[in-house]
Coordinates of C-alpha atoms in Angstrom, one line a residue:
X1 CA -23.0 -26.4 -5.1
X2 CA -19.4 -27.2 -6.5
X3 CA -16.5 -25.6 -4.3
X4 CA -16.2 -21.7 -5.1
X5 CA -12.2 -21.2 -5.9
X6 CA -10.7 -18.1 -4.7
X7 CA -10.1 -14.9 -6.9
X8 CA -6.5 -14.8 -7.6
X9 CA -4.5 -11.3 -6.6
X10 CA -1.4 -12.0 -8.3
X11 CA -1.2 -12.4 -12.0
X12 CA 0.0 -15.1 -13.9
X13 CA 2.6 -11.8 -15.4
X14 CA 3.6 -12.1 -11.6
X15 CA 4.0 -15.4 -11.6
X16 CA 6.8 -16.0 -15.1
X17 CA 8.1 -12.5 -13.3
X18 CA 9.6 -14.7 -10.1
X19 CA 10.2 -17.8 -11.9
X20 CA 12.3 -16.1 -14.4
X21 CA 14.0 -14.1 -11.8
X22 CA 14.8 -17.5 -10.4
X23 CA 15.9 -19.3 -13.1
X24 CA 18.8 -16.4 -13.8
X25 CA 19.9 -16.2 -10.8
X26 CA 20.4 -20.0 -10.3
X27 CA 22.4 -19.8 -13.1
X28 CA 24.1 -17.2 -12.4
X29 CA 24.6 -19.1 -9.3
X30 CA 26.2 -22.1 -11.4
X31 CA 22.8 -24.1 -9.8
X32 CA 21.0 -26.4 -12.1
X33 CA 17.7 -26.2 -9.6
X34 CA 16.4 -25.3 -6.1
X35 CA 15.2 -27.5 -3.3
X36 CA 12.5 -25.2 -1.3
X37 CA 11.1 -26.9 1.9
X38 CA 7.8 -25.5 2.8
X39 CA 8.1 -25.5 6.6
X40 CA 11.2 -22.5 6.2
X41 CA 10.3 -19.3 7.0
X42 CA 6.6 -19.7 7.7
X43 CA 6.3 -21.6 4.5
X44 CA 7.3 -18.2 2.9
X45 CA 9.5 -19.4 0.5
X46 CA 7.3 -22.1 -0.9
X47 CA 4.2 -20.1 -1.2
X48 CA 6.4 -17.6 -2.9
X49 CA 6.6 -20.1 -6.1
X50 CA 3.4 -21.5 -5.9
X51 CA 0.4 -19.4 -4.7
X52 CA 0.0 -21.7 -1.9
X53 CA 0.9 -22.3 1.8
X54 CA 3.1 -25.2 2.6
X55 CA 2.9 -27.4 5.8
X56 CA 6.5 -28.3 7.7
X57 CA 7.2 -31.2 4.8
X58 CA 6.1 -30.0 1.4
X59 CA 8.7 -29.2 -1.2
X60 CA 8.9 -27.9 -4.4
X61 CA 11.8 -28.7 -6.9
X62 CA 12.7 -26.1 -9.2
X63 CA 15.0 -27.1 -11.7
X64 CA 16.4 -24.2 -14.1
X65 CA 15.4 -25.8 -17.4
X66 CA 11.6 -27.7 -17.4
X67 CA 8.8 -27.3 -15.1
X68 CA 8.8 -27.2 -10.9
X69 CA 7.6 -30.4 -9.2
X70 CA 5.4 -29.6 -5.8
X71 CA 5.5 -32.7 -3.7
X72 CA 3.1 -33.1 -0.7
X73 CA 3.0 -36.1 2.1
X74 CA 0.9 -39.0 1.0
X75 CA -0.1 -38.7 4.8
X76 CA -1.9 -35.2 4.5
X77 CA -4.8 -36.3 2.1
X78 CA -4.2 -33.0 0.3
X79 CA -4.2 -34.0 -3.3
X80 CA -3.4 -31.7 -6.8
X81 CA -6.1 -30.9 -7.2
X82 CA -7.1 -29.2 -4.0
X83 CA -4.4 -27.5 -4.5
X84 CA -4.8 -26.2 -8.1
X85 CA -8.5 -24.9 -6.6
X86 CA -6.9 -23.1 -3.9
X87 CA -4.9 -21.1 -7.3
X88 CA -1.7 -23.5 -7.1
X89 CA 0.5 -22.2 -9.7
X90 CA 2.0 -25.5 -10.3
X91 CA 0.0 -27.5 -12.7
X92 CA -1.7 -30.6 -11.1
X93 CA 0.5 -33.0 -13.4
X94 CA 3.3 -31.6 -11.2
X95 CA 1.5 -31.8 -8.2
X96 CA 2.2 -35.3 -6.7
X97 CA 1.6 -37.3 -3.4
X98 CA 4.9 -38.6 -1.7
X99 CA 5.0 -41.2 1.3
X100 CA 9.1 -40.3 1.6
X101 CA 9.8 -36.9 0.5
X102 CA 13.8 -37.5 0.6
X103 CA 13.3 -40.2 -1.4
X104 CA 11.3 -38.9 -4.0
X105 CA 13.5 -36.0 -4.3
X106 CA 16.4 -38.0 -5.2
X107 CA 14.4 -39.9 -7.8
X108 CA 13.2 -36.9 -9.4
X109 CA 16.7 -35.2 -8.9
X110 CA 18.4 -38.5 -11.1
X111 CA 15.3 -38.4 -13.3
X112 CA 16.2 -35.2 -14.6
X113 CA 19.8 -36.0 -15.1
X114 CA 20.9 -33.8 -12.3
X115 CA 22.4 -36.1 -9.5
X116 CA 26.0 -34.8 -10.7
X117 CA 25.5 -31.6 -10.8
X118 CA 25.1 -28.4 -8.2
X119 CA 21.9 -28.3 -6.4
X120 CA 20.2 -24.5 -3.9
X121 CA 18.8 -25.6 -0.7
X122 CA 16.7 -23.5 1.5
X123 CA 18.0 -24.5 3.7
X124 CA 20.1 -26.5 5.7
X125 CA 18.7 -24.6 8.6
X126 CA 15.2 -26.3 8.4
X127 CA 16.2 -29.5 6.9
X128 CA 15.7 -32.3 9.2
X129 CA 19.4 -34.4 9.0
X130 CA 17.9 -37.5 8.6
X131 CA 15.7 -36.5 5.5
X132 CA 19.4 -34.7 4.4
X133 CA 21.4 -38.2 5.1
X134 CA 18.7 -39.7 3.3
X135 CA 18.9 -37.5 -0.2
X136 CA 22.8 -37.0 0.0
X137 CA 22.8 -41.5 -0.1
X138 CA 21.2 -41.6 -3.1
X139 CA 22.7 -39.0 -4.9
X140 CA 26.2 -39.1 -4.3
X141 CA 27.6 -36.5 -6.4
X142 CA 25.1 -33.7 -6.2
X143 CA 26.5 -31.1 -4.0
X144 CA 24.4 -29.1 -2.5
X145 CA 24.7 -25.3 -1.6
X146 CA 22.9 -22.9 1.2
X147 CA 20.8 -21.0 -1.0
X148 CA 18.7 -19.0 1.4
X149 CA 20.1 -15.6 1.0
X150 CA 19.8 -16.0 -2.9
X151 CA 16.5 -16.8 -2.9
X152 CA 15.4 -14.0 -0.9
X153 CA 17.2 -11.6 -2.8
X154 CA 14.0 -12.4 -5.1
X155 CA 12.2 -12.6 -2.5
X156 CA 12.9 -9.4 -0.7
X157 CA 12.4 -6.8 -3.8
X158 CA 8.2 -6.3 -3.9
X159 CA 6.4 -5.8 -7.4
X160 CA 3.5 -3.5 -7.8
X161 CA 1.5 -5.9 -7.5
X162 CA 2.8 -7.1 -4.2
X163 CA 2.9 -3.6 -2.8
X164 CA -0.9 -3.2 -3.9
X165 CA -1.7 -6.3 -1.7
X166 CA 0.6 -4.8 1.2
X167 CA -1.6 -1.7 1.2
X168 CA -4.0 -3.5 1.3
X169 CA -3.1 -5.6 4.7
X170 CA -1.9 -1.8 6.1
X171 CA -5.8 -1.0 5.5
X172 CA -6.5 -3.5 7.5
X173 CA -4.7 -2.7 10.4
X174 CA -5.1 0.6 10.1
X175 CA -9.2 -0.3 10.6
X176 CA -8.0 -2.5 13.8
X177 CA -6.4 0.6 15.3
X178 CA -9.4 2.6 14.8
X179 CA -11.0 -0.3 16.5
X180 CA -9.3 -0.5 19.3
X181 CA -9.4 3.0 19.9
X182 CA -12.7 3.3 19.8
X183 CA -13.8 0.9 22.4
X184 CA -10.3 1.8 24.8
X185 CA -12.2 2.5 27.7
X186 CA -11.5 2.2 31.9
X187 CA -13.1 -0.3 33.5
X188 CA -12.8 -3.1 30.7
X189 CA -10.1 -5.6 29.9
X190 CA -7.2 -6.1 28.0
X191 CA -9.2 -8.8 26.3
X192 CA -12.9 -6.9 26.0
X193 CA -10.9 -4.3 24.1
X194 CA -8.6 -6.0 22.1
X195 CA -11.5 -8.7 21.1
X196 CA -12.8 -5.6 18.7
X197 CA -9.8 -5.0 16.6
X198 CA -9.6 -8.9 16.2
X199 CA -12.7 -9.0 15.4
X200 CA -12.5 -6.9 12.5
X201 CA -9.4 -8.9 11.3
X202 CA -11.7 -12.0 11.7
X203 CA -13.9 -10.7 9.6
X204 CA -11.0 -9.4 6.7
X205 CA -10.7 -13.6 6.8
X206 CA -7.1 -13.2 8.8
X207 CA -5.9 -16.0 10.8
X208 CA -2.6 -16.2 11.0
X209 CA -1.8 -13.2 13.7
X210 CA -0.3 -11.9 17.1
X211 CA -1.8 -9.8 19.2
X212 CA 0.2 -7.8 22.1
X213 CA -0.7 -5.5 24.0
X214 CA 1.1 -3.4 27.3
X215 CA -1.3 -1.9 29.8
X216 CA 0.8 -2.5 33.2
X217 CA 3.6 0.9 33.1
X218 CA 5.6 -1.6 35.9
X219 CA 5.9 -4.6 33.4
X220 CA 9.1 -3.6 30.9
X221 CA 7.8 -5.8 28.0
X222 CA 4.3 -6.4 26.1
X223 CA 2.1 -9.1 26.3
X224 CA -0.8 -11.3 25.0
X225 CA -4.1 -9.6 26.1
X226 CA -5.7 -11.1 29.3
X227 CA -8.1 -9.9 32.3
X228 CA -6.3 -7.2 33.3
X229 CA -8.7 -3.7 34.3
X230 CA -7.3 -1.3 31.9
X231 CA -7.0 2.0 33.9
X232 CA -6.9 5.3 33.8
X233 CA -4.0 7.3 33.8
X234 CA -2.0 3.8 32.1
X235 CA -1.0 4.3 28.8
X236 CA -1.7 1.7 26.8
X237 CA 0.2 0.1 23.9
X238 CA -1.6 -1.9 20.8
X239 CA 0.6 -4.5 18.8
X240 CA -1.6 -6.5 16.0
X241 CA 0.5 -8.1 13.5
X242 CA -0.6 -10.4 10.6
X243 CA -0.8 -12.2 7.6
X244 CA -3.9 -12.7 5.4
X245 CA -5.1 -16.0 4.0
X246 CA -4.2 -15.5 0.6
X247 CA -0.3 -13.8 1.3
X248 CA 0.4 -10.3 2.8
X249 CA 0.7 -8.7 5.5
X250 CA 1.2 -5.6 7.8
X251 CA 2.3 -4.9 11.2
X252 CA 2.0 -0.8 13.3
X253 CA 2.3 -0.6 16.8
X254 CA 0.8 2.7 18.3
X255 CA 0.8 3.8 21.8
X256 CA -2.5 5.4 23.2
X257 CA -2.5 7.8 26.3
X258 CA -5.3 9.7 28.3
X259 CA -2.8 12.7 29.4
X260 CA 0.4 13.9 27.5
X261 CA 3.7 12.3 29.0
X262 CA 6.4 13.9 30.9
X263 CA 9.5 13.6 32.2
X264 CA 11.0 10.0 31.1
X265 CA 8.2 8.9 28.8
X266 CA 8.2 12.6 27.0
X267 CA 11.5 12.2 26.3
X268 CA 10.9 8.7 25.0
X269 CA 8.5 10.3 22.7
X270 CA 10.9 12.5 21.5
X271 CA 13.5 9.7 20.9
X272 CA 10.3 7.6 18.4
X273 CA 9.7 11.3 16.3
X274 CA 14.0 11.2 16.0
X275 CA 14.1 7.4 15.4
X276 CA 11.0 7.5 12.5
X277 CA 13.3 10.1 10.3
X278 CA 16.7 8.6 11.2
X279 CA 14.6 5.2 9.4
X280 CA 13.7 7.5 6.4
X281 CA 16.8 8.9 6.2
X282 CA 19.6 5.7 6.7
X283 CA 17.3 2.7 5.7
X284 CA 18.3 2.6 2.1
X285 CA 19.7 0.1 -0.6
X286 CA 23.2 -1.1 0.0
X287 CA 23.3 -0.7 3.7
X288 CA 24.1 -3.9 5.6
X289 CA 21.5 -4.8 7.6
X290 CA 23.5 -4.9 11.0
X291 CA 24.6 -1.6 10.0
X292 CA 21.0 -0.5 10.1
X293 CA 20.3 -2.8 13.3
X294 CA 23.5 -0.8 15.0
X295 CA 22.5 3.0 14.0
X296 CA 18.9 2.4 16.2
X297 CA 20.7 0.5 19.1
X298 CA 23.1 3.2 18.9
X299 CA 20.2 5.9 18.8
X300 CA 18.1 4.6 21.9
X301 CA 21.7 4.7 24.0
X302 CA 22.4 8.2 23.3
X303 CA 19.0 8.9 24.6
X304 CA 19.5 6.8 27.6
X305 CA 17.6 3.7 27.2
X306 CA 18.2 0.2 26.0
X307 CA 16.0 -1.8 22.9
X308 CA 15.5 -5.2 21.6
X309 CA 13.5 -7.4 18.9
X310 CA 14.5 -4.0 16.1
X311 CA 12.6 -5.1 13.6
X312 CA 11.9 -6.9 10.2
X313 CA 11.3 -7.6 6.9
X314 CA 7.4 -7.3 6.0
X315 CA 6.4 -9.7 2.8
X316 CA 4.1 -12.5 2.3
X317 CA 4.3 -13.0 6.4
X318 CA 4.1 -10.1 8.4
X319 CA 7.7 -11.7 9.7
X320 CA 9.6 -12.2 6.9
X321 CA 13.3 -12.7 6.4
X322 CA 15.7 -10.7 7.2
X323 CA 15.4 -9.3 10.8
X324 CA 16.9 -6.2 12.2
X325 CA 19.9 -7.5 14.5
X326 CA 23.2 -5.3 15.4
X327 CA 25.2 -8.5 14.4
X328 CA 25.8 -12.2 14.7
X329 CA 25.8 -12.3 18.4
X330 CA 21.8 -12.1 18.2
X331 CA 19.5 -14.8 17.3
X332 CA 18.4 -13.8 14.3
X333 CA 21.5 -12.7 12.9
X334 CA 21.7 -12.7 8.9
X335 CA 24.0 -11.7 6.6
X336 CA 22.1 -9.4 4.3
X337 CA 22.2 -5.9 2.1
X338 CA 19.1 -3.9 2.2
X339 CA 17.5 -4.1 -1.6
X340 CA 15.6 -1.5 -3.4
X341 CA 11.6 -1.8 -2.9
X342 CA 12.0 -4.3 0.1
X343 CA 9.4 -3.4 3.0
X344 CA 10.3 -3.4 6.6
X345 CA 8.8 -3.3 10.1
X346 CA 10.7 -1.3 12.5
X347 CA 9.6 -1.7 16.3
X348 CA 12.9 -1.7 18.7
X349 CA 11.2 -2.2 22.2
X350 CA 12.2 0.7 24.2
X351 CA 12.6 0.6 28.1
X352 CA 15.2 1.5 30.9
X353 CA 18.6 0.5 31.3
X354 CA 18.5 -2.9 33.1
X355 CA 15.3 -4.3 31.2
X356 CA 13.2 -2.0 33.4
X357 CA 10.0 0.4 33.1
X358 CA 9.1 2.1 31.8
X359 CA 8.2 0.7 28.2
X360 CA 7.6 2.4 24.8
X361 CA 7.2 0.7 21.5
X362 CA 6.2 2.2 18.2
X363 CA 5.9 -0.2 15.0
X364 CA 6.0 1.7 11.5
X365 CA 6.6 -0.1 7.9
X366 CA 8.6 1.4 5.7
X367 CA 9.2 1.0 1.9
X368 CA 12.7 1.4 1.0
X369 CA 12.8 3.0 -2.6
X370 CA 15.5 3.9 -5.2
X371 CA 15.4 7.3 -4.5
X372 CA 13.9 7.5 -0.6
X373 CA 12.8 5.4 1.4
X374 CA 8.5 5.7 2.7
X375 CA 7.4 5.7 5.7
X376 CA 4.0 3.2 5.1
X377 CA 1.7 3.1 8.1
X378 CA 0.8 6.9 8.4
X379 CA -2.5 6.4 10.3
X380 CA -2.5 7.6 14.0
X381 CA 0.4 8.7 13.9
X382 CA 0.9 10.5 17.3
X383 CA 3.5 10.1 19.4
X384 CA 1.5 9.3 21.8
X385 CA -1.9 9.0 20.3
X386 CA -4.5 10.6 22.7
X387 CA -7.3 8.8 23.9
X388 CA -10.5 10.6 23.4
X389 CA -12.2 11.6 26.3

């Protein structure tokens, strides 16, 4: 039987939608094209302009006037025409095998009577030096800019269309929770439970993921799920985040208990129900995103505690660019403005002063909109969610 191809979820109307959006702002940039490595950012930024996933070493070249050229390592045996099955938006002709990446850049860069002109890179960052020293000694006179932050500017904004595949992933995890819930029971393991949530992503053809999960009140940060007894009176916190095959994806974080909480933990509680509107009601477009990072480190310390790892951008990954940071001191420090209909994951991991227990963490999305911003994951949304019984 010949090879099934997969239904596409974005439109070709989606497609000209980004490309054009690119094109204007490269040359609004003063750019004649955009070098996009696929390895950056999860391969983010590549799929973004092509419908398909990129290893560490593909790159697409995306000049502002003709056609973008995907190139692939000769050494992968992928060819154009894989690819174009797999719903490669880039026509096959386009599509072409490389044994030097660099070099072939630089060809195509002269070929197109760009070598004396400005060139976007994203980025620097993820650009081995040697492929760079390579590119920059055949084309002399290009200059290349950091174009990371433009590009995601694009990026960052969702369409309908991408916000109907987002709900989609939410859906998902909202099933997972349900899951998990449903088979939380002393006497099992971390990994008995938590094997039937990822089952159902399994079966929603999800691979790319990360499971956590915090069943040990001494231990002041979350973990991967092992042979640990869950036990009763342990709260227990549930962290599945992911990204489906085809793009999208979705990340809540829900804490389950068997009693209600008091003393320290209520009034961790009552700092998550304060923290969920202070999102709804200061996450909006035009805020700097330390800003934002600073008002929910600044929150947790008036109630007493300490937080790290705030959050992120939700997109094609379920980590996308930007995250939540308090400024450039932390390692994933950008220098970015919250957009209009960007989608973000807020989880600050909550515990004592010191990096002690006790631990909380809830993980919402949240859609920030012209006029409001949306709180997204709505299912189980207590704080705690109670554990049947």
């Amino acid at each position: 039987m010949p090879e099934q191809e997969p239904e596409p979820e974005l439109s070709l109307k989606e497609k000209e939608r980004r490309w054009s959006l690119l094109r204007d702002k490269l040359k609004g940039a003063g750019l004649s094209a955009l070098i996009v490595y696929g390895g950056t950012q999860l391969g983010v930024p590549l799929h973004y302009l092509t419908r398909v996933w990129g290893s560490k070493m593909n790159m697409v070249i995306f000049p502002v006037d003709g056609e973008p050229v995907l190139l692939i390592p000769s050494n992968t045996g992928m060819i154009g025409q894989q690819l174009v099955k797999q719903g490669c938006w880039v026509p096959e002709d386009n599509i072409r095998s490389s044994p030097n990446l660099a070099t072939d850049a630089a060809k195509l860069i002269i070929s197109l009577k760009l070598s004396k002109t400005r060139i976007g890179i994203d980025s620097f960052r993820f650009w081995p030096v040697f492929e760079y020293q390579t590119f920059a000694e055949l084309c002399l006179a290009v200059q290349l800019v950091e174009a990371h932050r433009l590009f995601g500017e694009i990026r960052g904004p969702k369409s309908s269309e991408e916000l109907a595949l987002m709900e989609k992933a939410i859906r998902i995890s909202d099933l997972a929770h349900y899951t998990f819930l449903d088979n939380l029971k002393p006497g099992l393991t971390e990994e008995e439970v938590a094997g039937k949530a990822n089952e159902i992503l399994t079966a929603h053809d999800i691979v790319d993921r990360i499971i956590l999960i915090h069943s040990c009140p001494e231990i002041a940060y979350p973990y991967r799920p092992g042979p640990t007894v869950i036990q009763k009176p342990n709260p227990v916190t549930f962290s599945p985040e992911f990204t489906r095959n085809l793009g999208y994806g979705a990340q809540m974080i829900r804490a389950y208990w068997w009693n209600e909480p008091e003393g320290v933990y209520k009034r961790m509680f009552e700092l998550w129900a304060e923290m969920r509107k202070m999102v709804v009601r200061e996450f909006r477009p035009g805020v700097e995103i330390t800003d934002a990072g600073k008002k929910i480190g600044d929150m947790v310390s008036e109630w007493g505690f300490e937080c790290d790892k705030l959050g992120h951008a939700v997109g094609l990954s379920y980590g996308d660019a930007p995250y939540i940071t308090a400024g450039p001191h932390e390692r994933d420090y950008m220098e970015w403005t919250i957009l209009t209909d960007e989608v973000y994951a807020v989880h600050p991991m909550v515990r004592a002063r010191g990096g002690k227990a006790p631990f909380t963490m809830i993980g919402d999305m949240y859609l920030i909109g012209k006029d409001g911003t949306r709180w997204m994951t709505t299912a189980l949304p207590g704080l705690p969610e109670m554990i049947p019984q």
